[in-house]
XYZ file of C-alpha atoms in Angstrom:
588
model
C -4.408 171.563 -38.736
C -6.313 168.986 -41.120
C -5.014 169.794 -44.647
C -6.497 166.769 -46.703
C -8.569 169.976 -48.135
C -5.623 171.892 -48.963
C -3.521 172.903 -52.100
C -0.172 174.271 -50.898
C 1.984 176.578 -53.432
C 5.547 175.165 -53.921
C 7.931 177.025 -51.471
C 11.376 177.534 -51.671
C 13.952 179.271 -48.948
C 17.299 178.945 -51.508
C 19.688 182.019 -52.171
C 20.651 182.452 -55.461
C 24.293 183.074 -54.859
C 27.412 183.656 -52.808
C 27.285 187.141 -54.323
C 23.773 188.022 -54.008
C 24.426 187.120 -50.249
C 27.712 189.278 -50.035
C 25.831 191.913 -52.039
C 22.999 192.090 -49.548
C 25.604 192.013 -46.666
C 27.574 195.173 -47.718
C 24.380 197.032 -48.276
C 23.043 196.228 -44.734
C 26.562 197.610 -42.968
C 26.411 200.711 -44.885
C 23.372 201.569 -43.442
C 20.030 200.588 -41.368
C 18.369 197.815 -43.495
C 14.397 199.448 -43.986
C 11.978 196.921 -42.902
C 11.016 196.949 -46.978
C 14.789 196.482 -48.274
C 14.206 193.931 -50.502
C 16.306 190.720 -49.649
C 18.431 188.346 -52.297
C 17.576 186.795 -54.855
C 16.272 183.833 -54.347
C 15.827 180.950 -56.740
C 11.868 178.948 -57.656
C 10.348 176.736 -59.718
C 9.647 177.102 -63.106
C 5.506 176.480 -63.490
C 4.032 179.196 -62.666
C 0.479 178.233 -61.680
C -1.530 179.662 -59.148
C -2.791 177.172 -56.085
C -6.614 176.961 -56.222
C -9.359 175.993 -53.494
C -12.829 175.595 -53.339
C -14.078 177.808 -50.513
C -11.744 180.593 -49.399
C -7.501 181.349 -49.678
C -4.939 183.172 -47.668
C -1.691 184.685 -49.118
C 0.748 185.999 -46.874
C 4.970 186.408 -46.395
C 4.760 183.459 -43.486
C 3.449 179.905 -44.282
C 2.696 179.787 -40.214
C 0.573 182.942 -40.596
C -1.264 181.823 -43.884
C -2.040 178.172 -42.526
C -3.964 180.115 -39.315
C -5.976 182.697 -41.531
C -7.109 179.274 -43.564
C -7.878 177.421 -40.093
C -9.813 180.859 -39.630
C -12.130 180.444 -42.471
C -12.530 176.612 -41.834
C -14.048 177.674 -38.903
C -17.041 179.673 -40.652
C -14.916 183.158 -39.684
C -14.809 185.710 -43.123
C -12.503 187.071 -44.798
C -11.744 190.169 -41.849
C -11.539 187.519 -39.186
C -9.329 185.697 -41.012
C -6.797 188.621 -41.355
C -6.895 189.834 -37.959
C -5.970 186.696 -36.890
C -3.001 186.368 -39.676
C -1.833 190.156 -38.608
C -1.499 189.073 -35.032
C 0.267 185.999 -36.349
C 2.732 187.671 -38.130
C 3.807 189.509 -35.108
C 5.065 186.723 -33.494
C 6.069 184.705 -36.619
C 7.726 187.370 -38.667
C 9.263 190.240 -36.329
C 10.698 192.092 -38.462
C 7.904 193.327 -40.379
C 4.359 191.932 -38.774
C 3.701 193.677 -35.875
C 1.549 195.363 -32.533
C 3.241 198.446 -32.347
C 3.363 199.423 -35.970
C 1.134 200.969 -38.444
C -0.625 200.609 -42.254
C -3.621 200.258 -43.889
C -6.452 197.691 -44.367
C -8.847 197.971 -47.957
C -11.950 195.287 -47.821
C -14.659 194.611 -49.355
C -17.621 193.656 -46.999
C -20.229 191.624 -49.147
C -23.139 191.656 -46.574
C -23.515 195.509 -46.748
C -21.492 195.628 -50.830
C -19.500 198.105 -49.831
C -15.837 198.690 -49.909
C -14.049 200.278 -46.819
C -10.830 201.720 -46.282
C -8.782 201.638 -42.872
C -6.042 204.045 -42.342
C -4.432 203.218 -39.006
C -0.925 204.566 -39.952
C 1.149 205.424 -37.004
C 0.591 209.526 -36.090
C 3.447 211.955 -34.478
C 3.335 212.221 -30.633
C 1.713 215.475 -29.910
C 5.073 217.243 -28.699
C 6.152 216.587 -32.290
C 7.338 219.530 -34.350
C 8.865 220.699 -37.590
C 12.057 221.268 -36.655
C 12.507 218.495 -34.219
C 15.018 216.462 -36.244
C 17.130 218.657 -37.601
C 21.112 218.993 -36.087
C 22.550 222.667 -36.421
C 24.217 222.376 -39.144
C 20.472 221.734 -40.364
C 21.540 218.234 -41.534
C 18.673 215.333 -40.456
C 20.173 213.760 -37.184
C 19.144 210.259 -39.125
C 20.371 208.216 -36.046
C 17.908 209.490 -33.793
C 14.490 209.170 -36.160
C 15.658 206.070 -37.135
C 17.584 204.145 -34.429
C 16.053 206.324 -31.153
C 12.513 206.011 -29.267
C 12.597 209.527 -30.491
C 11.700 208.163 -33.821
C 8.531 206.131 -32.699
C 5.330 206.945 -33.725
C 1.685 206.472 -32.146
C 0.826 202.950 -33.734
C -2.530 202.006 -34.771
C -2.512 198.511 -35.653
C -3.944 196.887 -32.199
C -6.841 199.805 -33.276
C -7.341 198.828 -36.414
C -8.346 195.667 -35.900
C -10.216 195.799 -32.739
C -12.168 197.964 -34.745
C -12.537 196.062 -37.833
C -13.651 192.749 -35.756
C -16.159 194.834 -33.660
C -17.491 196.341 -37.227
C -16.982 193.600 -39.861
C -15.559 190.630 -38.254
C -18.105 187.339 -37.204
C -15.453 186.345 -33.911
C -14.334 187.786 -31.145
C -11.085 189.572 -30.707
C -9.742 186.867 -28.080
C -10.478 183.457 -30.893
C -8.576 185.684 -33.160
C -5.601 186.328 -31.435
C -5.469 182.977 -29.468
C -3.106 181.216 -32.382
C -0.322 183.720 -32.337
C -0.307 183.640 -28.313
C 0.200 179.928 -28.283
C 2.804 179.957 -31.018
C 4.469 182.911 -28.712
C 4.801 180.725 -25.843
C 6.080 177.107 -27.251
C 7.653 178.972 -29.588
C 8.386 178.575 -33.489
C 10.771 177.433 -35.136
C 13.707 179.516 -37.124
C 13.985 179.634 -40.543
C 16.627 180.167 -43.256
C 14.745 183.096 -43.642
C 14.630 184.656 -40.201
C 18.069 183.655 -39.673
C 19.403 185.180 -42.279
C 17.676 188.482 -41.424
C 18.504 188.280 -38.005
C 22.276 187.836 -38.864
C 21.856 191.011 -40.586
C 20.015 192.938 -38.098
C 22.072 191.914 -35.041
C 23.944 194.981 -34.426
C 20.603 196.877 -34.116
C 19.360 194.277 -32.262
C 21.839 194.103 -29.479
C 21.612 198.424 -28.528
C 19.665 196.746 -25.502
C 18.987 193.430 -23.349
C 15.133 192.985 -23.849
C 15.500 192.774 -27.628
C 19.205 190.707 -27.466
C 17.157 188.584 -24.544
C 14.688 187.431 -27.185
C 16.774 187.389 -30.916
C 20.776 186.736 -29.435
C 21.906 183.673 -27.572
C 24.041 183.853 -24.902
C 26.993 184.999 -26.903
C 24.993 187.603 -28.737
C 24.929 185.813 -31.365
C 21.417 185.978 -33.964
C 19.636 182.656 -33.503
C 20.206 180.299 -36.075
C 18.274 178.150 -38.486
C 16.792 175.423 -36.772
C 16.531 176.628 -33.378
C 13.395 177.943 -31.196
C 12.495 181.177 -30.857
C 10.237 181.382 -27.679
C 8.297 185.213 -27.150
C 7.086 184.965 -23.575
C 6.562 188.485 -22.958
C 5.058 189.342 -26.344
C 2.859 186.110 -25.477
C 1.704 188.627 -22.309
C 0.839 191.373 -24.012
C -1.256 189.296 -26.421
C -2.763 187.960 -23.890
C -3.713 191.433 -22.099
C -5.061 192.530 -25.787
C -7.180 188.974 -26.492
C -8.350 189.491 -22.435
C -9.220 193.607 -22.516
C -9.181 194.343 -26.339
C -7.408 197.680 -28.071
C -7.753 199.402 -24.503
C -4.988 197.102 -23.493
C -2.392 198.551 -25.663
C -3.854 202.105 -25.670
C -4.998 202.754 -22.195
C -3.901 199.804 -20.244
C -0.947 197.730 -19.277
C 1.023 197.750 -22.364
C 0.295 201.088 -22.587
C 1.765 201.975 -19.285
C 5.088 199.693 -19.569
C 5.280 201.344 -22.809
C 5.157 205.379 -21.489
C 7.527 204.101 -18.889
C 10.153 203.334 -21.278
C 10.137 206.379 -23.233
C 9.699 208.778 -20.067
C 12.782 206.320 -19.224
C 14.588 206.575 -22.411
C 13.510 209.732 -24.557
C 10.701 209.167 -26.132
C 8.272 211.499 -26.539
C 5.185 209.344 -26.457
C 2.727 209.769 -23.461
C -0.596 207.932 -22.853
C -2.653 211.153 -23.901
C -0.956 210.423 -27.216
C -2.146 206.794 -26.913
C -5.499 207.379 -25.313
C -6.249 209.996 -28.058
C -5.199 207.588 -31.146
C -7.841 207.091 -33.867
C -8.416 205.236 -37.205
C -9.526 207.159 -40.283
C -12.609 205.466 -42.485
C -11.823 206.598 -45.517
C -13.356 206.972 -48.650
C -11.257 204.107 -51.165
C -10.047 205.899 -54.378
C -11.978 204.471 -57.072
C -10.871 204.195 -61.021
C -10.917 202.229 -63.912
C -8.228 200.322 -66.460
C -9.591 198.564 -69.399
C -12.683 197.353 -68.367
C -12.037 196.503 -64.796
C -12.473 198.948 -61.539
C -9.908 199.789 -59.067
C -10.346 200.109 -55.385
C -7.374 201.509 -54.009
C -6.083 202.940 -50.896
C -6.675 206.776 -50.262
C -4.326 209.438 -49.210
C -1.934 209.277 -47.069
C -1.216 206.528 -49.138
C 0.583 207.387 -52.226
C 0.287 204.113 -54.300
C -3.366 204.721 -55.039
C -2.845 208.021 -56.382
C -0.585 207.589 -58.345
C -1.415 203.699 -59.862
C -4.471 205.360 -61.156
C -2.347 208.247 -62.306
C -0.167 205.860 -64.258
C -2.640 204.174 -65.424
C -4.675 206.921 -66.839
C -1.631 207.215 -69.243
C -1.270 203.469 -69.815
C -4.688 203.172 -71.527
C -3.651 205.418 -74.407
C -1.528 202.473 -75.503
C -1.616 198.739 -76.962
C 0.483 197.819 -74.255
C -0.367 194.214 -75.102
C 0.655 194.599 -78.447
C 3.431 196.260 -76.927
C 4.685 193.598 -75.400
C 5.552 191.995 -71.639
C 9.331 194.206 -70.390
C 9.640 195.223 -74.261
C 11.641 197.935 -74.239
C 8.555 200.678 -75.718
C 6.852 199.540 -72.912
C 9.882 199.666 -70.457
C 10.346 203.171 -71.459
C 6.933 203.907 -70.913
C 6.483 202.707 -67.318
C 9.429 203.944 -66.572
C 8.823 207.923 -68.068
C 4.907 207.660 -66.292
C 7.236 206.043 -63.176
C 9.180 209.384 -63.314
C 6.361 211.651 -63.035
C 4.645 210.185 -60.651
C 7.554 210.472 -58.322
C 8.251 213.530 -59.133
C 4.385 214.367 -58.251
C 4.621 212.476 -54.951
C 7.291 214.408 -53.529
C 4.827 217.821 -54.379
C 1.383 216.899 -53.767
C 1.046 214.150 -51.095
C 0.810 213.767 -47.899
C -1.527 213.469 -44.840
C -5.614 214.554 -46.384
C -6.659 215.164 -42.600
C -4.217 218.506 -42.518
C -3.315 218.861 -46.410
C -5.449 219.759 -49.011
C -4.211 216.497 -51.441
C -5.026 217.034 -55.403
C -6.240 213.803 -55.755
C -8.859 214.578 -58.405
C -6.385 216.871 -60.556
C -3.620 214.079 -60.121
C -6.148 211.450 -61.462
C -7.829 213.154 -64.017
C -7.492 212.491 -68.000
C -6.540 215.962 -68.430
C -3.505 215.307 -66.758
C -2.721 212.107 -68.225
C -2.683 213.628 -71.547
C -0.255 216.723 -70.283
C 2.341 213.787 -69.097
C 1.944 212.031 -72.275
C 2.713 215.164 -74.577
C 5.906 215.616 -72.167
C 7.147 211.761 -72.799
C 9.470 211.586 -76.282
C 8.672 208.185 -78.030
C 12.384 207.193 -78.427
C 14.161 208.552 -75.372
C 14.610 209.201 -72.188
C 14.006 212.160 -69.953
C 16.102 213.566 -67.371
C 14.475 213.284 -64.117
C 16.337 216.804 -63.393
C 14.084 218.519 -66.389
C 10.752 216.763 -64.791
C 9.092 218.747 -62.253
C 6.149 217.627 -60.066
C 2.839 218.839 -61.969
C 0.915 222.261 -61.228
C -2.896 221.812 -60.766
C -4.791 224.149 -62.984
C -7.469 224.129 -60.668
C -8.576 223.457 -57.192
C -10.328 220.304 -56.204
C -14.009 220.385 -55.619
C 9.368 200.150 -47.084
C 10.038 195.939 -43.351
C 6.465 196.312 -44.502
C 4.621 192.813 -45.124
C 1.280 192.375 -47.173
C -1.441 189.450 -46.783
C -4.569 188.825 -49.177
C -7.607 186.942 -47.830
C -10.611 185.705 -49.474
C -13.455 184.035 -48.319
C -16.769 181.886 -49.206
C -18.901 184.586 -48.537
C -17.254 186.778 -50.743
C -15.743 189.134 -48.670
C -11.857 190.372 -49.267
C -9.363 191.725 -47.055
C -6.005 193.445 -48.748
C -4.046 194.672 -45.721
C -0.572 196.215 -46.130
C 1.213 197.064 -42.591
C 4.420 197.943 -40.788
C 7.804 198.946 -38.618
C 8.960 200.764 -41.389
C 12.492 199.598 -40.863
C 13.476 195.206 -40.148
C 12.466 195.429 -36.683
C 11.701 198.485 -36.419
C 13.955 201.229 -34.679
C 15.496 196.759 -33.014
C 14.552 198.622 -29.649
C 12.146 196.340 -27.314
C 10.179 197.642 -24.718
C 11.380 195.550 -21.195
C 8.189 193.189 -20.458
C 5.995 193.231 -23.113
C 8.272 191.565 -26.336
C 6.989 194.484 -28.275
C 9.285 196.047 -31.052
C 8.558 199.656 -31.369
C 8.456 201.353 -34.655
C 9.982 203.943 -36.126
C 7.678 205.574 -38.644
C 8.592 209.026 -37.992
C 11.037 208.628 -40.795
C 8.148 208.244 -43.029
C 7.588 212.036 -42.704
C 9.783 214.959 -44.455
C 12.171 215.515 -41.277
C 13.751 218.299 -43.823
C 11.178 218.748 -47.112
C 13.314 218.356 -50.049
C 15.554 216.136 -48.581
C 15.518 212.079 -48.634
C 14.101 209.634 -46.372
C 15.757 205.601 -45.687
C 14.064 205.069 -48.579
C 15.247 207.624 -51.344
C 12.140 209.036 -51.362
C 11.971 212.824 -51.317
C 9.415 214.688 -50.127
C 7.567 217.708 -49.631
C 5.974 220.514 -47.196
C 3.230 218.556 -47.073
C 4.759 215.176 -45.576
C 6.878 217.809 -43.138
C 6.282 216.638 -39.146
C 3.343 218.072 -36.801
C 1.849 216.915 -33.995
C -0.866 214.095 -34.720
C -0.922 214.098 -38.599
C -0.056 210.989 -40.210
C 2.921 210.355 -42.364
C 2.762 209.730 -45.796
C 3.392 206.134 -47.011
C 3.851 203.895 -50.465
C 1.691 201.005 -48.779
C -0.696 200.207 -51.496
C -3.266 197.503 -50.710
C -5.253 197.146 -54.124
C -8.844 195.685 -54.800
C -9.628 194.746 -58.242
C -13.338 194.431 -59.304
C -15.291 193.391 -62.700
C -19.154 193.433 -63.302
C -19.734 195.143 -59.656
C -17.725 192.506 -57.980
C -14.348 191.939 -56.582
C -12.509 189.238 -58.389
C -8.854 190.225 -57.118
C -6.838 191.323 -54.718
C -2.996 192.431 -54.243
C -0.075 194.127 -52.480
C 3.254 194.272 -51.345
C 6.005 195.078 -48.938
C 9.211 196.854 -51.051
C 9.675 200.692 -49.455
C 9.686 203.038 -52.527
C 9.034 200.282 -54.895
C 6.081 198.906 -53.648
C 3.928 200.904 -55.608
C 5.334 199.757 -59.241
C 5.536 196.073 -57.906
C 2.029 196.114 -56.947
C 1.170 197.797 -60.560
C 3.082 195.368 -62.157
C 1.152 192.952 -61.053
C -2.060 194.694 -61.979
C -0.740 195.357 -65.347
C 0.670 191.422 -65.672
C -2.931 190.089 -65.146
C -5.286 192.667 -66.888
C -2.685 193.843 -69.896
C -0.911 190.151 -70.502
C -3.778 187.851 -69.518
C -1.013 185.964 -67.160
C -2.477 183.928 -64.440
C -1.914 184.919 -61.018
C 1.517 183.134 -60.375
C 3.310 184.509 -63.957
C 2.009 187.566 -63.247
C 4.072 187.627 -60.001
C 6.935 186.109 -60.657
C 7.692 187.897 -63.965
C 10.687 190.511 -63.707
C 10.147 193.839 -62.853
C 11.574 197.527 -62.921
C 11.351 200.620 -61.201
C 11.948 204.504 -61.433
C 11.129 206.901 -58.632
C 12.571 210.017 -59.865
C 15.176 210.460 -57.898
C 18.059 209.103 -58.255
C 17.383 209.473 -62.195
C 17.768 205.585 -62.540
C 15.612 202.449 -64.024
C 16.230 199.270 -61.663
C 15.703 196.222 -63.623
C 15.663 192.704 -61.727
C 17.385 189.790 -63.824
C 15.224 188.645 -66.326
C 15.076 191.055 -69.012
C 16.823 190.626 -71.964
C 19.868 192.240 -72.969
C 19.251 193.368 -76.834
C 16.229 195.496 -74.254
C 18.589 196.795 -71.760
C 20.762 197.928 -74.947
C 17.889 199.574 -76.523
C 16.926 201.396 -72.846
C 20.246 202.517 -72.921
C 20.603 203.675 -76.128
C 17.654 205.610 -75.737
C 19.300 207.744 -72.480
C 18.275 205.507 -69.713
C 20.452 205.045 -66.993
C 19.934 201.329 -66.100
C 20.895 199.744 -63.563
C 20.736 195.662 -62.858
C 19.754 195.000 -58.780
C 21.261 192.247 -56.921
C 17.922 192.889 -54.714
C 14.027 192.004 -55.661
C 11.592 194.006 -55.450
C 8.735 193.515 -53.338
C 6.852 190.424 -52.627
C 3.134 190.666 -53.592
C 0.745 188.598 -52.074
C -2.224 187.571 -54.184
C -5.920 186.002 -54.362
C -8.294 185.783 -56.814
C -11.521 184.530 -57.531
C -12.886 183.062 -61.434
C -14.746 180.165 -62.680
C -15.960 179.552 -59.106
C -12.495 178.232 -57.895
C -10.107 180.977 -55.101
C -6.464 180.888 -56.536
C -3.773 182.244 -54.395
C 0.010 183.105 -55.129
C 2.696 183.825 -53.073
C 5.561 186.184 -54.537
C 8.654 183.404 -54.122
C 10.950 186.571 -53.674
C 11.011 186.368 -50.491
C 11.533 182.963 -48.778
C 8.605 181.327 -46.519
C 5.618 182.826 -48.105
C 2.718 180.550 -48.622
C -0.467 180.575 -51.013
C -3.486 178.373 -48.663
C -6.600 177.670 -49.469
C -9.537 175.353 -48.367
């Protein structure tokens, strides 16, 4: 593509250290590296400034991906062309995360008709799902087969989601849109430092079978290395059968019937009446407000937008400001509203189509000012003396994330996934397709933890067709009626804080859009009763924390990698979280 027109962000692809690397290593043989793990450390420049553009920018974890949303919108397609065709991108260009056969949510705002929309096309249980169906006799979680097993795939709704939201809101036709990531399928794209670093770590899950060893291992099953070609011929055909026949290819179709095959084949309990019958929600975006500005936030089964407007209903009692950027009053303060909102999560949320969700009661000011009488101003709480909330009345993780905005002033924040790096690494034979394994995202055994930490309740427990509750948090941020922002992230359990960190960076601290995602960040989630603090913050704070009963601990991982645009002064500025290697800011 032409890019006299465009301002790329400085990129990096450097590991911070010979530790961090050994760190990450150990971590990934103990156990099945979620898709959201957060990877090393990783080093970037010091100016932190935002790249700008004139008429439209793309933010996404793949510079490949980015550079075809922007060639998109150069085109005259909007914003929702533009990230159908990055989505499909990312599929072929980062496997481990982008994907066909996965599931997550897309928030927009669609200027022709100024309204926003939500899209919840998470991945649903197979209709022979149940309960129980996880559990070994002992009652233990048989975490092997949700997680590594085509027992542990769910019905994925990403091919629906965005057939839909061309047909609806998109300006081009399904087949322009995914014609880029077929052609870099078949010639192939280079590896980089990146992808061969996560391939090195996923190879044992990679090589359970030949179609996915045929495609990531050489001959000597060996993860391909920086530098050489990755060609996806049979993920270029099933692209193909979706650009020639549209979502019925995946759902009703070829794919669909190579896919049945394998897990009539193999143990899977997905059949193409669970396919045929898959459906995206509309929903209603959550709606609230933090110091001036609205925000439009994901819904239910989301739990990010619940509880970011929870947090923040708390936040607005203070300077925080004044306060200071990772001081530790404010520290403590995230960290104790952090706490209860975990704690809340693993109560309250899970799937609104079968759960009655207290989204209003969770949200309300009432119950921002019960959480702030229960947080001491000079020490910590015990995470085993905080209890999720009681309504007092009824109600009336690898993940990727990409930002678009365009000319017309339409945005797309769209958050998806495999749940785990590369899914469950099983490949169906024919089709290049990774299959998921978001069953894991439900409460296998409520009460107990997920991959993720993440404990949750009767309300996340498995049933056939309900959807599975999920920290993807795609965030909208609007002022005077219009949208200005717009944010996410990948990160597992901690992509809700990231993505409020963020929030908090640009509307608290006035930081431009590149400070406010590089600064350092922390997270609590309850359980385990501990505050993770990436480098970065000082250590007379870290003393203080302590000294006031936190139980801090320093990770040798990030956390998340937000994706960012924003429109002011009449100029698009993009940002690209340097935490993980290869992302790229574009704009035009």
């Amino acid at each position: 593509m032409q890019k006299t027109k465009t301002f790329k962000l400085l990129r990096t692809a450097l590991l911070s250290s010979v530790f961090t690397f050994a760190c990450s290593v150990a971590v990934a043989q103990q156990a099945p590296s979620p898709t959201t793990a957060d990877l090393p450390l990783i080093e970037y420049d010091s100016i932190e400034h935002p790249v700008s553009a004139r008429h439209g920018m793309v933010a996404s974890q793949n510079a490949l991906a980015t550079e075809i949303g922007v060639e998109i919108l150069e085109q005259g397609g909007n914003a929702v062309d533009a990230a159908v065709a990055v989505g499909f991108a990312l599929a072929v260009t980062l496997p481990r995360a982008g994907n066909i056969s996965g599931g997550g949510f897309m928030l927009a705002y669609i200027a022709e008709e100024d309204k926003y929309i939500a899209l919840d096309y998470k991945e649903m249980a197979p209709g022979a799902a149940h309960r129980n169906m996880y559990l070994l006799p002992d009652g233990s979680v048989d975490e092997h087969a949700i997680r590594s097993t085509r027992a542990g795939f769910g019905i994925p709704g990403t091919v629906a989601a965005f057939d839909l939201a061309v047909k609806k809101y998109g300006t081009m036709t399904l087949k322009e849109l995914v014609k880029p990531a077929i052609k870099l399928a078949k010639e192939g794209i280079r590896v980089t430092d990146d992808m061969a670093y996560s391939l090195k770590r996923s190879t044992k899950r990679l090589s359970q079978e030949p179609a996915a060893m045929k495609v990531f291992l050489d001959d000597n099953g060996v993860a391909l290395r920086s530098g050489d070609t990755l060609i996806q011929s049979d993920l270029a055909w099933s692209l193909e059968q979706i650009a020639k026949n549209g979502a019925d290819a995946f759902y009703k179709g070829a794919i669909a019937k190579k896919l049945v095959a394998d897990m009539q084949a193999n143990g899977g309990i997905v059949t193409m009446e669970d396919l045929a019958n898959y459906k995206v929600a509309e929903r209603e975006p959550l709606r609230g407000t933090y110091r001036g500005k609205e925000i439009i936030i994901m819904p239910p089964p989301s739990s990010g937008g619940v509880h970011i407007l929870q947090m923040f209903n708390v936040f607005e009692h203070y300077d925080i400001e004044s306060m200071g950027h990772n001081s530790a009053a404010t520290i403590h303060l995230m960290s104790e509203a952090m706490r209860q909102a975990y704690a809340d999560r693993s109560k309250h949320l899970g799937d609104p189509d079968v759960n009655d969700i207290p989204v209003e009661w969770l949200t309300s000011e009432a119950y921002a000012e019960q959480t702030i009488a229960a947080i001491p101003a000079d020490k910590a709480r015990l995470s085993s003396e905080v209890n999720p909330g009681t309504p007092r009345r009824p109600e009336s993780p690898d993940t990727t994330h990409y930002s678009v905005m365009d000319k017309f002033g339409n945005v797309v924040s769209n958050t998806y996934s495999l749940n785990y790096s590369y899914g469950s690494g099983l490949m169906v034979p024919g089709t290049g397709i990774l299959l998921n394994n978001g069953m894991d995202d439900f409460s296998a055994k409520p009460g107990s933890p997920n991959g993720y930490g993440l404990v949750g309740g009767e309300a996340n427990a498995i049933s056939s067709y309900k959807r599975s509750l999920s920290s993807m948090t795609p965030v909208i941020v609007a002022a005077n009626g219009k949208p200005f922002m717009a944010t996410g992230s990948p990160g597992g359990s901690r992509i809700i804080t990231s993505v409020m960190q963020v929030l908090m960076n640009v509307i608290d601290h006035k930081m431009n859009l590149a400070e406010a995602t590089h600064a350092p960040r922390i997270h609590h989630q309850w359980l385990p009763d501990k505050v993770y603090l990436e480098p970065g913050i000082s250590p007379d704070t870290r003393a203080i924390l302590s000294t006031m009963g936190h139980s801090i601990e320093s990770t040798p991982f990030t956390m998340g990698s937000t994706q960012s645009v924003e429109y002011k002064d009449g100029f698009f500025y993009g940002a690209a979280d340097p935490r993980r290697p290869g992302a790229e800011a574009l704009g035009y």
